[in-house]
mmCIF file of C-alpha atoms and ligand atoms in Angstrom:
data_model
loop_
_atom_site.group_PDB
_atom_site.id
_atom_site.type_symbol
_atom_site.label_atom_id
_atom_site.label_comp_id
_atom_site.label_asym_id
_atom_site.label_seq_id
_atom_site.Cartn_x
_atom_site.Cartn_y
_atom_site.Cartn_z
ATOM 1 C CA MET A 1 -17.679 7.202 78.076
ATOM 2 C CA LYS A 2 -18.884 7.405 81.797
ATOM 3 C CA ARG A 3 -20.814 4.120 82.957
ATOM 4 C CA GLU A 4 -24.436 4.867 83.347
ATOM 5 C CA ILE A 5 -26.369 3.923 86.429
ATOM 6 C CA TYR A 6 -30.082 4.434 86.239
ATOM 7 C CA LEU A 7 -31.883 4.719 89.577
ATOM 8 C CA ASP A 8 -34.994 6.378 88.405
ATOM 9 C CA ASN A 9 -37.168 3.682 87.632
ATOM 10 C CA SER A 10 -40.255 5.032 89.276
ATOM 11 C CA ALA A 11 -40.238 7.996 86.786
ATOM 12 C CA THR A 12 -39.927 5.491 83.900
ATOM 13 C CA THR A 13 -37.977 2.329 83.050
ATOM 14 C CA ARG A 14 -36.056 0.939 80.166
ATOM 15 C CA ILE A 15 -38.328 -0.671 77.615
ATOM 16 C CA ASP A 16 -37.288 -4.537 77.277
ATOM 17 C CA SER A 17 -35.745 -5.729 74.365
ATOM 18 C CA ARG A 18 -38.132 -8.652 73.876
ATOM 19 C CA VAL A 19 -41.078 -6.068 74.288
ATOM 20 C CA LEU A 20 -39.771 -3.909 71.720
ATOM 21 C CA GLU A 21 -39.390 -6.560 69.465
ATOM 22 C CA GLU A 22 -42.911 -7.753 69.806
ATOM 23 C CA MET A 23 -44.024 -4.176 69.474
ATOM 24 C CA ALA A 24 -42.373 -3.919 66.134
ATOM 25 C CA ARG A 25 -43.649 -7.178 64.822
ATOM 26 C CA VAL A 26 -47.214 -6.308 65.731
ATOM 27 C CA ALA A 27 -46.731 -2.453 64.293
ATOM 28 C CA GLY A 28 -45.006 -3.886 60.949
ATOM 29 C CA GLN A 29 -47.371 -7.021 60.286
ATOM 30 C CA SER A 30 -50.489 -7.310 62.365
ATOM 31 C CA PHE A 31 -51.270 -3.597 61.665
ATOM 32 C CA GLY A 32 -54.959 -4.144 61.041
ATOM 33 C CA ASN A 33 -57.368 -1.890 62.721
ATOM 34 C CA PRO A 34 -59.293 -4.254 65.091
ATOM 35 C CA SER A 35 -62.493 -2.828 64.169
ATOM 36 C CA SER A 36 -62.056 -3.775 60.295
ATOM 37 C CA LEU A 37 -64.049 -6.749 58.842
ATOM 38 C CA HIS A 38 -61.243 -8.113 56.705
ATOM 39 C CA ARG A 39 -58.352 -10.631 57.745
ATOM 40 C CA LYS A 40 -56.054 -7.861 58.541
ATOM 41 C CA GLY A 41 -58.495 -6.573 61.080
ATOM 42 C CA ARG A 42 -59.040 -9.767 62.640
ATOM 43 C CA GLU A 43 -55.584 -10.138 62.961
ATOM 44 C CA GLY A 44 -55.426 -6.841 64.979
ATOM 45 C CA GLU A 45 -58.329 -8.083 66.967
ATOM 46 C CA ARG A 46 -56.908 -11.220 67.995
ATOM 47 C CA ILE A 47 -53.609 -9.424 69.316
ATOM 48 C CA LEU A 48 -55.763 -7.310 71.163
ATOM 49 C CA ASN A 49 -57.878 -10.134 72.717
ATOM 50 C CA ALA A 50 -54.709 -12.324 73.465
ATOM 51 C CA SER A 51 -53.280 -9.464 75.198
ATOM 52 C CA ARG A 52 -56.383 -8.739 77.273
ATOM 53 C CA LYS A 53 -56.567 -12.371 78.037
ATOM 54 C CA GLU A 54 -52.779 -12.315 79.493
ATOM 55 C CA LEU A 55 -53.382 -9.466 81.909
ATOM 56 C CA ALA A 56 -56.476 -11.037 82.876
ATOM 57 C CA ASP A 57 -54.761 -14.322 83.959
ATOM 58 C CA LEU A 58 -52.089 -12.492 85.579
ATOM 59 C CA LEU A 59 -54.542 -10.423 87.851
ATOM 60 C CA GLY A 60 -57.107 -13.486 88.160
ATOM 61 C CA ILE A 61 -59.858 -11.344 86.859
ATOM 62 C CA ARG A 62 -62.195 -11.665 83.870
ATOM 63 C CA GLU A 63 -61.034 -10.201 80.268
ATOM 64 C CA ARG A 64 -64.247 -8.042 79.813
ATOM 65 C CA GLU A 65 -62.993 -6.185 83.016
ATOM 66 C CA ILE A 66 -59.975 -4.783 81.365
ATOM 67 C CA ILE A 67 -60.231 -1.163 79.688
ATOM 68 C CA PHE A 68 -57.146 -0.248 77.543
ATOM 69 C CA THR A 69 -55.960 3.314 78.080
ATOM 70 C CA SER A 70 -53.309 5.634 77.054
ATOM 71 C CA GLY A 71 -51.208 4.971 80.491
ATOM 72 C CA GLY A 72 -51.630 5.789 84.392
ATOM 73 C CA THR A 73 -52.756 9.348 83.988
ATOM 74 C CA GLU A 74 -55.856 8.446 81.774
ATOM 75 C CA SER A 75 -56.810 5.312 83.790
ATOM 76 C CA ASN A 76 -56.870 7.645 87.096
ATOM 77 C CA ASN A 77 -58.869 9.906 85.244
ATOM 78 C CA LEU A 78 -61.274 7.679 83.985
ATOM 79 C CA ALA A 79 -61.808 5.962 87.380
ATOM 80 C CA VAL A 80 -62.152 8.952 89.545
ATOM 81 C CA LEU A 81 -64.227 11.149 87.182
ATOM 82 C CA GLY A 82 -66.054 8.405 85.478
ATOM 83 C CA ILE A 83 -67.180 6.682 88.433
ATOM 84 C CA ALA A 84 -68.002 9.633 90.713
ATOM 85 C CA ARG A 85 -69.958 11.365 88.143
ATOM 86 C CA ARG A 86 -71.698 7.895 87.229
ATOM 87 C CA TYR A 87 -72.837 7.569 90.795
ATOM 88 C CA ARG A 88 -73.563 11.042 91.618
ATOM 89 C CA ARG A 89 -77.309 10.501 92.343
ATOM 90 C CA ARG A 90 -76.338 8.065 95.029
ATOM 91 C CA GLY A 91 -74.095 10.413 96.763
ATOM 92 C CA THR A 92 -71.459 13.202 96.429
ATOM 93 C CA HIS A 93 -69.088 12.472 99.074
ATOM 94 C CA LEU A 94 -65.521 11.063 97.997
ATOM 95 C CA ILE A 95 -62.456 9.912 99.968
ATOM 96 C CA THR A 96 -58.803 10.192 98.842
ATOM 97 C CA THR A 97 -55.233 10.747 100.397
ATOM 98 C CA ALA A 98 -53.236 13.989 100.341
ATOM 99 C CA ILE A 99 -50.224 11.853 98.576
ATOM 100 C CA GLU A 100 -51.838 10.680 95.772
ATOM 101 C CA HIS A 101 -50.277 11.194 92.136
ATOM 102 C CA SER A 102 -51.768 14.480 90.400
ATOM 103 C CA SER A 103 -53.499 12.543 88.105
ATOM 104 C CA ILE A 104 -55.772 11.613 90.989
ATOM 105 C CA LEU A 105 -55.489 14.896 93.148
ATOM 106 C CA GLN A 106 -56.540 16.974 90.136
ATOM 107 C CA PRO A 107 -59.711 14.946 88.986
ATOM 108 C CA PHE A 108 -60.782 15.181 92.528
ATOM 109 C CA GLN A 109 -60.030 18.981 92.692
ATOM 110 C CA LEU A 110 -62.363 19.243 89.377
ATOM 111 C CA LEU A 111 -64.916 17.064 91.350
ATOM 112 C CA GLU A 112 -64.953 19.626 94.066
ATOM 113 C CA LYS A 113 -65.734 22.471 91.355
ATOM 114 C CA GLU A 114 -68.598 20.226 90.178
ATOM 115 C CA GLY A 115 -70.403 20.180 93.666
ATOM 116 C CA PHE A 116 -68.867 17.022 95.197
ATOM 117 C CA GLU A 117 -67.075 16.871 98.620
ATOM 118 C CA VAL A 118 -63.840 15.351 98.738
ATOM 119 C CA THR A 119 -61.933 14.267 102.189
ATOM 120 C CA TYR A 120 -58.082 14.166 101.829
ATOM 121 C CA LEU A 121 -56.837 11.726 104.257
ATOM 122 C CA LEU A 122 -53.288 12.734 105.907
ATOM 123 C CA PRO A 123 -50.670 10.050 106.242
ATOM 124 C CA ASP A 124 -48.631 9.940 109.388
ATOM 125 C CA SER A 125 -44.887 10.896 109.107
ATOM 126 C CA LYS A 126 -43.919 7.900 107.215
ATOM 127 C CA GLY A 127 -46.475 8.256 104.487
ATOM 128 C CA LEU A 128 -48.740 5.448 105.926
ATOM 129 C CA LEU A 129 -52.510 5.636 106.324
ATOM 130 C CA ASP A 130 -54.410 4.411 109.306
ATOM 131 C CA PRO A 131 -56.933 2.358 108.246
ATOM 132 C CA GLN A 132 -59.407 3.153 110.919
ATOM 133 C CA ALA A 133 -59.051 7.016 109.857
ATOM 134 C CA VAL A 134 -60.379 5.707 106.499
ATOM 135 C CA LEU A 135 -63.270 4.256 107.948
ATOM 136 C CA GLN A 136 -64.123 6.949 110.169
ATOM 137 C CA ALA A 137 -64.276 9.461 107.116
ATOM 138 C CA LEU A 138 -66.797 7.170 105.540
ATOM 139 C CA ARG A 139 -70.282 8.833 105.322
ATOM 140 C CA PRO A 140 -73.635 7.227 104.091
ATOM 141 C CA GLU A 141 -73.333 9.356 100.961
ATOM 142 C CA THR A 142 -69.814 8.389 100.036
ATOM 143 C CA THR A 143 -69.469 6.480 96.907
ATOM 144 C CA LEU A 144 -65.754 6.397 95.947
ATOM 145 C CA VAL A 145 -62.601 5.945 97.668
ATOM 146 C CA SER A 146 -59.239 5.883 95.889
ATOM 147 C CA ILE A 147 -56.150 5.076 97.683
ATOM 148 C CA MET A 148 -52.741 4.348 96.036
ATOM 149 C CA HIS A 149 -50.934 1.063 96.676
ATOM 150 C CA VAL A 150 -47.123 2.171 96.631
ATOM 151 C CA ASN A 151 -46.456 5.889 96.904
ATOM 152 C CA ASN A 152 -44.272 7.028 93.892
ATOM 153 C CA GLU A 153 -42.094 9.565 95.941
ATOM 154 C CA VAL A 154 -41.459 7.674 99.422
ATOM 155 C CA GLY A 155 -42.351 4.059 98.629
ATOM 156 C CA SER A 156 -44.788 3.759 101.404
ATOM 157 C CA LEU A 157 -46.887 0.653 100.838
ATOM 158 C CA GLN A 158 -50.545 0.913 102.172
ATOM 159 C CA PRO A 159 -52.541 -1.975 103.506
ATOM 160 C CA ILE A 160 -55.168 -1.974 100.604
ATOM 161 C CA ASN A 161 -56.728 -5.333 101.472
ATOM 162 C CA GLY A 162 -57.261 -4.258 105.107
ATOM 163 C CA ILE A 163 -58.708 -0.728 104.282
ATOM 164 C CA SER A 164 -61.028 -2.571 101.600
ATOM 165 C CA ALA A 165 -61.985 -5.160 104.021
ATOM 166 C CA LEU A 166 -63.149 -2.340 106.682
ATOM 167 C CA LEU A 167 -64.590 -0.316 104.188
ATOM 168 C CA LYS A 168 -66.838 -2.966 102.493
ATOM 169 C CA ARG A 169 -67.787 -4.263 105.990
ATOM 170 C CA LYS A 170 -69.348 -0.896 106.756
ATOM 171 C CA LYS A 171 -70.785 0.041 103.200
ATOM 172 C CA ALA A 172 -71.015 -2.903 100.979
ATOM 173 C CA ASP A 173 -72.098 -0.579 97.928
ATOM 174 C CA LEU A 174 -68.815 1.513 98.116
ATOM 175 C CA ILE A 175 -66.565 1.785 95.129
ATOM 176 C CA PHE A 176 -62.833 1.073 95.706
ATOM 177 C CA HIS A 177 -60.388 2.247 93.285
ATOM 178 C CA VAL A 178 -56.276 1.574 93.773
ATOM 179 C CA ASP A 179 -53.621 3.422 91.592
ATOM 180 C CA ALA A 180 -51.163 0.405 91.375
ATOM 181 C CA VAL A 181 -48.920 2.263 88.877
ATOM 182 C CA GLN A 182 -45.960 1.670 91.066
ATOM 183 C CA SER A 183 -46.704 -1.558 92.750
ATOM 184 C CA PHE A 184 -48.029 -3.619 89.477
ATOM 185 C CA GLY A 185 -45.229 -6.109 88.808
ATOM 186 C CA LYS A 186 -43.400 -5.546 91.780
ATOM 187 C CA ILE A 187 -45.643 -5.975 94.741
ATOM 188 C CA PRO A 188 -48.252 -8.956 94.713
ATOM 189 C CA LEU A 189 -51.971 -7.668 94.517
ATOM 190 C CA PRO A 190 -54.649 -9.353 96.427
ATOM 191 C CA PRO A 191 -55.468 -12.580 94.488
ATOM 192 C CA GLY A 192 -58.378 -11.906 91.786
ATOM 193 C CA LEU A 193 -58.026 -8.159 93.231
ATOM 194 C CA GLN A 194 -60.506 -9.226 95.874
ATOM 195 C CA GLY A 195 -62.030 -6.144 97.478
ATOM 196 C CA ILE A 196 -60.896 -3.871 94.690
ATOM 197 C CA ASP A 197 -63.336 -2.603 92.315
ATOM 198 C CA ALA A 198 -60.997 -0.595 89.939
ATOM 199 C CA LEU A 199 -57.226 -0.410 89.560
ATOM 200 C CA SER A 200 -54.809 1.665 87.261
ATOM 201 C CA ILE A 201 -51.766 0.414 85.768
ATOM 202 C CA SER A 202 -49.161 1.962 83.316
ATOM 203 C CA ALA A 203 -47.051 -0.062 81.007
ATOM 204 C CA HIS A 204 -43.618 2.208 81.037
ATOM 205 C CA LYS A 205 -43.369 1.276 84.981
ATOM 206 C CA PHE A 206 -42.735 -2.270 84.179
ATOM 207 C CA HIS A 207 -40.274 -2.182 81.236
ATOM 208 C CA GLY A 208 -43.231 -1.815 78.802
ATOM 209 C CA PRO A 209 -43.827 0.981 76.415
ATOM 210 C CA LYS A 210 -45.042 4.715 77.256
ATOM 211 C CA GLY A 211 -48.436 5.788 76.470
ATOM 212 C CA VAL A 212 -50.308 2.684 77.296
ATOM 213 C CA GLY A 213 -51.968 1.177 80.109
ATOM 214 C CA ALA A 214 -55.304 -0.172 81.678
ATOM 215 C CA LEU A 215 -57.933 0.170 84.058
ATOM 216 C CA TYR A 216 -59.580 -2.871 85.570
ATOM 217 C CA LEU A 217 -63.136 -2.298 86.072
ATOM 218 C CA LYS A 218 -65.098 -4.933 88.253
ATOM 219 C CA GLU A 219 -68.186 -6.333 86.437
ATOM 220 C CA GLY A 220 -71.141 -4.210 87.326
ATOM 221 C CA VAL A 221 -69.325 -1.323 88.331
ATOM 222 C CA LEU A 222 -70.642 1.512 85.953
ATOM 223 C CA ILE A 223 -68.372 4.425 84.732
ATOM 224 C CA GLU A 224 -69.044 7.499 82.583
ATOM 225 C CA PRO A 225 -66.554 7.709 79.694
ATOM 226 C CA LEU A 226 -64.503 10.707 79.232
ATOM 227 C CA PHE A 227 -64.131 10.339 75.584
ATOM 228 C CA LEU A 228 -66.839 10.248 72.759
ATOM 229 C CA GLY A 229 -66.694 8.806 69.465
ATOM 230 C CA GLY A 230 -66.695 5.060 69.039
ATOM 231 C CA GLY A 231 -67.750 1.642 70.450
ATOM 232 C CA HIS A 232 -63.951 0.488 71.323
ATOM 233 C CA GLU A 233 -63.554 -0.766 74.790
ATOM 234 C CA LYS A 234 -67.358 -1.175 75.089
ATOM 235 C CA GLY A 235 -67.606 2.469 74.300
ATOM 236 C CA LEU A 236 -65.792 3.448 77.663
ATOM 237 C CA ARG A 237 -62.807 4.373 76.098
ATOM 238 C CA PRO A 238 -63.240 5.146 72.197
ATOM 239 C CA GLY A 239 -60.036 5.324 69.900
ATOM 240 C CA THR A 240 -58.620 3.080 67.657
ATOM 241 C CA GLU A 241 -56.691 0.604 69.841
ATOM 242 C CA ASN A 242 -52.937 0.867 70.278
ATOM 243 C CA THR A 243 -52.255 -2.826 69.412
ATOM 244 C CA PRO A 244 -48.284 -2.600 69.514
ATOM 245 C CA GLY A 245 -48.432 -0.928 72.754
ATOM 246 C CA VAL A 246 -51.131 -3.095 73.931
ATOM 247 C CA ALA A 247 -49.152 -6.531 72.943
ATOM 248 C CA GLY A 248 -45.998 -4.647 74.480
ATOM 249 C CA MET A 249 -47.796 -4.136 77.840
ATOM 250 C CA ALA A 250 -49.103 -7.767 78.126
ATOM 251 C CA LEU A 251 -45.676 -9.195 77.495
ATOM 252 C CA ALA A 252 -43.718 -6.928 79.845
ATOM 253 C CA ALA A 253 -46.430 -7.614 82.521
ATOM 254 C CA ARG A 254 -46.048 -11.414 82.105
ATOM 255 C CA GLN A 255 -42.177 -10.852 82.292
ATOM 256 C CA SER A 256 -42.366 -8.712 85.274
ATOM 257 C CA PHE A 257 -44.966 -11.346 86.981
ATOM 258 C CA GLU A 258 -42.409 -14.133 86.436
ATOM 259 C CA LYS A 259 -39.423 -12.255 87.677
ATOM 260 C CA MET A 260 -41.194 -10.663 90.789
ATOM 261 C CA LYS A 261 -40.613 -13.552 93.385
ATOM 262 C CA GLY A 262 -37.182 -13.944 92.887
ATOM 263 C CA LYS A 263 -36.367 -10.028 92.631
ATOM 264 C CA THR A 264 -38.042 -8.631 95.958
ATOM 265 C CA ALA A 265 -35.672 -9.674 98.302
ATOM 266 C CA GLN A 266 -32.773 -8.806 96.213
ATOM 267 C CA LEU A 267 -34.537 -5.118 95.709
ATOM 268 C CA ARG A 268 -34.866 -5.061 99.406
ATOM 269 C CA GLU A 269 -31.251 -5.650 99.832
ATOM 270 C CA MET A 270 -30.260 -2.940 97.341
ATOM 271 C CA LYS A 271 -32.387 -0.535 99.407
ATOM 272 C CA ARG A 272 -30.680 -1.582 102.771
ATOM 273 C CA LEU A 273 -27.409 -1.448 101.051
ATOM 274 C CA LEU A 274 -27.489 2.051 99.694
ATOM 275 C CA THR A 275 -29.753 3.617 102.695
ATOM 276 C CA SER A 276 -27.154 2.191 105.463
ATOM 277 C CA SER A 277 -24.194 3.136 103.853
ATOM 278 C CA LEU A 278 -25.432 6.521 103.630
ATOM 279 C CA GLU A 279 -27.014 6.519 106.977
ATOM 280 C CA THR A 280 -23.392 5.333 108.496
ATOM 281 C CA ARG A 281 -21.417 7.887 106.677
ATOM 282 C CA TYR A 282 -23.794 10.962 107.347
ATOM 283 C CA PRO A 283 -26.113 10.389 110.587
ATOM 284 C CA TRP A 284 -27.638 13.817 109.761
ATOM 285 C CA ILE A 285 -29.661 12.661 106.709
ATOM 286 C CA LYS A 286 -33.331 11.719 106.911
ATOM 287 C CA ILE A 287 -35.229 8.442 105.484
ATOM 288 C CA ASN A 288 -38.278 9.662 104.204
ATOM 289 C CA GLY A 289 -41.170 6.506 104.490
ATOM 290 C CA PRO A 290 -40.847 3.340 106.019
ATOM 291 C CA ARG A 291 -37.515 1.969 106.366
ATOM 292 C CA TYR A 292 -36.302 -1.027 104.171
ATOM 293 C CA ASP A 293 -36.767 -3.384 106.945
ATOM 294 C CA GLU A 294 -40.290 -2.469 107.551
ATOM 295 C CA LYS A 295 -43.142 -4.744 105.804
ATOM 296 C CA GLU A 296 -44.838 -1.119 104.610
ATOM 297 C CA SER A 297 -41.729 -0.379 102.520
ATOM 298 C CA ALA A 298 -41.848 -0.740 98.953
ATOM 299 C CA PRO A 299 -38.504 -2.638 98.249
ATOM 300 C CA HIS A 300 -37.933 -0.665 94.864
ATOM 301 C CA ILE A 301 -38.236 3.096 96.105
ATOM 302 C CA THR A 302 -36.356 4.924 98.886
ATOM 303 C CA ASN A 303 -36.309 8.570 99.466
ATOM 304 C CA ILE A 304 -33.606 10.186 101.436
ATOM 305 C CA SER A 305 -33.187 13.907 102.602
ATOM 306 C CA PHE A 306 -29.953 15.828 102.754
ATOM 307 C CA PRO A 307 -31.132 18.758 104.890
ATOM 308 C CA GLY A 308 -28.871 21.940 103.994
ATOM 309 C CA LEU A 309 -28.273 20.535 100.385
ATOM 310 C CA LYS A 310 -30.407 21.202 97.316
ATOM 311 C CA GLY A 311 -32.236 18.262 95.636
ATOM 312 C CA GLU A 312 -31.613 19.562 92.337
ATOM 313 C CA ILE A 313 -28.026 20.347 92.779
ATOM 314 C CA ILE A 314 -27.384 16.882 94.005
ATOM 315 C CA VAL A 315 -29.251 15.343 91.068
ATOM 316 C CA HIS A 316 -27.126 17.463 88.760
ATOM 317 C CA ALA A 317 -23.949 16.512 90.487
ATOM 318 C CA LEU A 318 -24.840 12.956 90.432
ATOM 319 C CA GLU A 319 -25.543 13.173 86.650
ATOM 320 C CA GLU A 320 -21.990 14.051 86.225
ATOM 321 C CA GLU A 321 -20.772 10.709 87.519
ATOM 322 C CA GLY A 322 -23.374 9.083 85.338
ATOM 323 C CA ILE A 323 -26.123 8.387 87.985
ATOM 324 C CA TYR A 324 -29.466 9.277 87.323
ATOM 325 C CA VAL A 325 -32.098 9.930 90.088
ATOM 326 C CA SER A 326 -34.817 12.317 91.032
ATOM 327 C CA THR A 327 -35.755 14.938 93.635
ATOM 328 C CA GLY A 328 -38.570 13.979 95.783
ATOM 329 C CA SER A 329 -40.643 16.678 93.811
ATOM 330 C CA ALA A 330 -39.489 16.048 90.358
ATOM 331 C CA CYS A 331 -43.146 16.348 88.803
ATOM 332 C CA HIS A 332 -45.924 16.806 91.268
ATOM 333 C CA SER A 333 -45.076 19.873 93.358
ATOM 334 C CA ASN A 334 -46.934 22.897 94.618
ATOM 335 C CA ALA A 335 -46.625 26.447 93.396
ATOM 336 C CA LYS A 336 -43.228 26.619 95.570
ATOM 337 C CA GLY A 337 -41.666 23.627 94.003
ATOM 338 C CA GLU A 338 -42.358 21.751 97.151
ATOM 339 C CA SER A 339 -43.403 18.078 97.094
ATOM 340 C CA HIS A 340 -47.062 17.702 98.489
ATOM 341 C CA VAL A 341 -46.232 14.106 99.506
ATOM 342 C CA LEU A 342 -43.504 15.231 101.863
ATOM 343 C CA GLN A 343 -45.587 18.154 102.844
ATOM 344 C CA ALA A 344 -48.260 15.882 103.743
ATOM 345 C CA MET A 345 -45.870 13.704 105.925
ATOM 346 C CA GLY A 346 -44.826 17.048 108.011
ATOM 347 C CA LEU A 347 -41.060 17.586 106.647
ATOM 348 C CA ASP A 348 -39.853 20.984 107.085
ATOM 349 C CA LYS A 349 -38.147 23.077 104.180
ATOM 350 C CA PRO A 350 -34.743 21.985 104.067
ATOM 351 C CA GLU A 351 -35.694 18.224 104.494
ATOM 352 C CA MET A 352 -37.982 19.131 101.576
ATOM 353 C CA GLU A 353 -35.741 20.978 99.587
ATOM 354 C CA GLY A 354 -32.723 18.362 100.077
ATOM 355 C CA ALA A 355 -34.823 15.199 99.310
ATOM 356 C CA ILE A 356 -33.868 12.615 96.733
ATOM 357 C CA ARG A 357 -35.560 9.612 95.530
ATOM 358 C CA PHE A 358 -33.551 6.449 94.421
ATOM 359 C CA SER A 359 -35.720 4.003 92.443
ATOM 360 C CA PHE A 360 -34.604 0.444 91.383
ATOM 361 C CA SER A 361 -35.977 -1.973 88.941
ATOM 362 C CA GLY A 362 -35.634 -5.854 88.096
ATOM 363 C CA GLU A 363 -32.817 -4.617 85.822
ATOM 364 C CA THR A 364 -30.717 -3.131 88.458
ATOM 365 C CA GLN A 365 -27.724 -4.925 89.579
ATOM 366 C CA MET A 366 -26.180 -5.213 93.228
ATOM 367 C CA GLU A 367 -22.704 -4.122 91.962
ATOM 368 C CA GLU A 368 -24.266 -0.957 90.308
ATOM 369 C CA ILE A 369 -25.792 0.005 93.923
ATOM 370 C CA ASP A 370 -22.335 -0.609 95.497
ATOM 371 C CA THR A 371 -20.617 1.905 92.968
ATOM 372 C CA ALA A 372 -23.684 4.247 93.175
ATOM 373 C CA ALA A 373 -23.338 4.146 96.986
ATOM 374 C CA LYS A 374 -19.652 5.318 96.740
ATOM 375 C CA LYS A 375 -20.008 7.905 94.136
ATOM 376 C CA ILE A 376 -23.097 9.293 96.312
ATOM 377 C CA ASN A 377 -20.955 9.318 99.314
ATOM 378 C CA GLU A 378 -18.335 11.292 97.409
ATOM 379 C CA VAL A 379 -20.913 13.972 96.073
ATOM 380 C CA ILE A 380 -22.557 14.493 99.353
ATOM 381 C CA SER A 381 -19.141 15.101 100.764
ATOM 382 C CA ARG A 382 -18.023 17.627 98.103
ATOM 383 C CA LEU A 383 -21.372 19.405 98.416
ATOM 384 C CA LYS A 384 -21.345 19.514 101.796
ATOM 385 C CA GLN A 385 -17.826 21.000 101.978
ATOM 386 C CA LEU A 386 -18.762 23.418 99.654
ATOM 387 C CA HIS A 387 -22.036 24.389 101.399
ATOM 388 C CA GLU A 388 -19.999 24.837 104.707
ATOM 389 C CA LYS A 389 -17.345 26.868 102.986
ATOM 390 C CA MET A 390 -20.051 29.455 101.412
ATOM 391 C CA ALA A 391 -21.726 29.620 104.716
ATOM 392 C CA ARG A 392 -18.305 30.834 106.025
ATOM 393 C CA VAL A 393 -17.865 33.512 103.698
HETATM 394 C C1 LIG B 1 -48.553 6.714 91.416
HETATM 395 C C2 LIG B 1 -48.448 7.184 89.743
HETATM 396 N N1 LIG B 1 -49.844 7.153 89.301
HETATM 397 C C3 LIG B 1 -50.160 7.674 88.163
HETATM 398 C C4 LIG B 1 -48.904 8.038 87.277
HETATM 399 C C5 LIG B 1 -49.294 8.221 85.695
HETATM 400 O O1 LIG B 1 -48.711 7.245 84.823
HETATM 401 P P1 LIG B 1 -48.643 7.575 83.520
HETATM 402 O O2 LIG B 1 -47.167 8.381 83.612
HETATM 403 O O3 LIG B 1 -48.556 6.509 82.915
HETATM 404 O O4 LIG B 1 -49.651 8.542 83.155
HETATM 405 C C6 LIG B 1 -47.662 7.866 87.876
HETATM 406 C C7 LIG B 1 -46.368 8.358 87.086
HETATM 407 O O5 LIG B 1 -45.326 8.539 87.539
HETATM 408 C C8 LIG B 1 -47.449 7.400 89.324
HETATM 409 O O6 LIG B 1 -46.306 7.204 89.877
#
């Protein structure tokens, strides 16, 4: 069997074996409903409390500030819809960016239909926001600003601390939400989440299980629930809790925090190795997002355009070689199949069509990058020759 090299860790990661064991243990033994009054229920409740404490300790926040959800999409929906609607009487202007994940953009579009006004900020050509532009968009009636920490397609890293400080200085009662789905466990967050009022995470992006996540909601910030039907999670997210998932997420979070320090430099080196190997051989390619040596570049994501070639064809040709990657527009594209992120960054059509995202994790090995770089070089040469041959016919 061909050796597999998985470079699509921003789509999802492989679940860690210890996490899987812990989930099986909880599901098999501590399966009681945390709301049940008997011993089995109390056992479930203990698992929930311990997991909440683990996450709170890692983030330097209070346990009561964590709401467990079904993942990043739900955390984002709950934050955007729940906060905007709850503070509607205070103001109906909201700010976000044009490069957010669709689980942020679509709730904002829904709010527009409900009578809110939304400012969608455009990034520069590297996918970075200008903090001053965020400040300028602020109005007396702005209630919520939502900005992602790391962009999932190009790996641009926004200066969330700086942006939040600027905004709060001008408007202290503003609520600042951060989609940290792509950064949690990989890039340090502000200690105690200072300056942040709400933050979304998703377990399957850091070697935890799929279908579980959390929303940090700073004490005192109010939210309107999206679901109704029980008092779970203080009535803000009713539904019997996913105890195996939550326990798995807490363990995966701890493991990724423990490994984070040692891995960052290594991930950045992988990004450098892959990018420079391709750039040297093919000077016509385009690196999308900040370069590996810039501080605004997330170390685990690199996005490269091969103009003239089709991203989808590259993905399948690499798959034949056992290498798994994504097109830039894998899941969040417009009607024409183009990535809204690359579009907002000003890429032209061939650059958008030929975009590929490579994403690493703490599990990725340096020698895998070496092998992948060679194979990618071969595949690109083959496709380029084919493309030129077709053009001559
Ligand atoms: C930036 C970002 N936000 C939110 C999500 C949604 O998370 P989930 O897959 O847990 O619903 C993703 C998933 O790709 C993401 O990359």
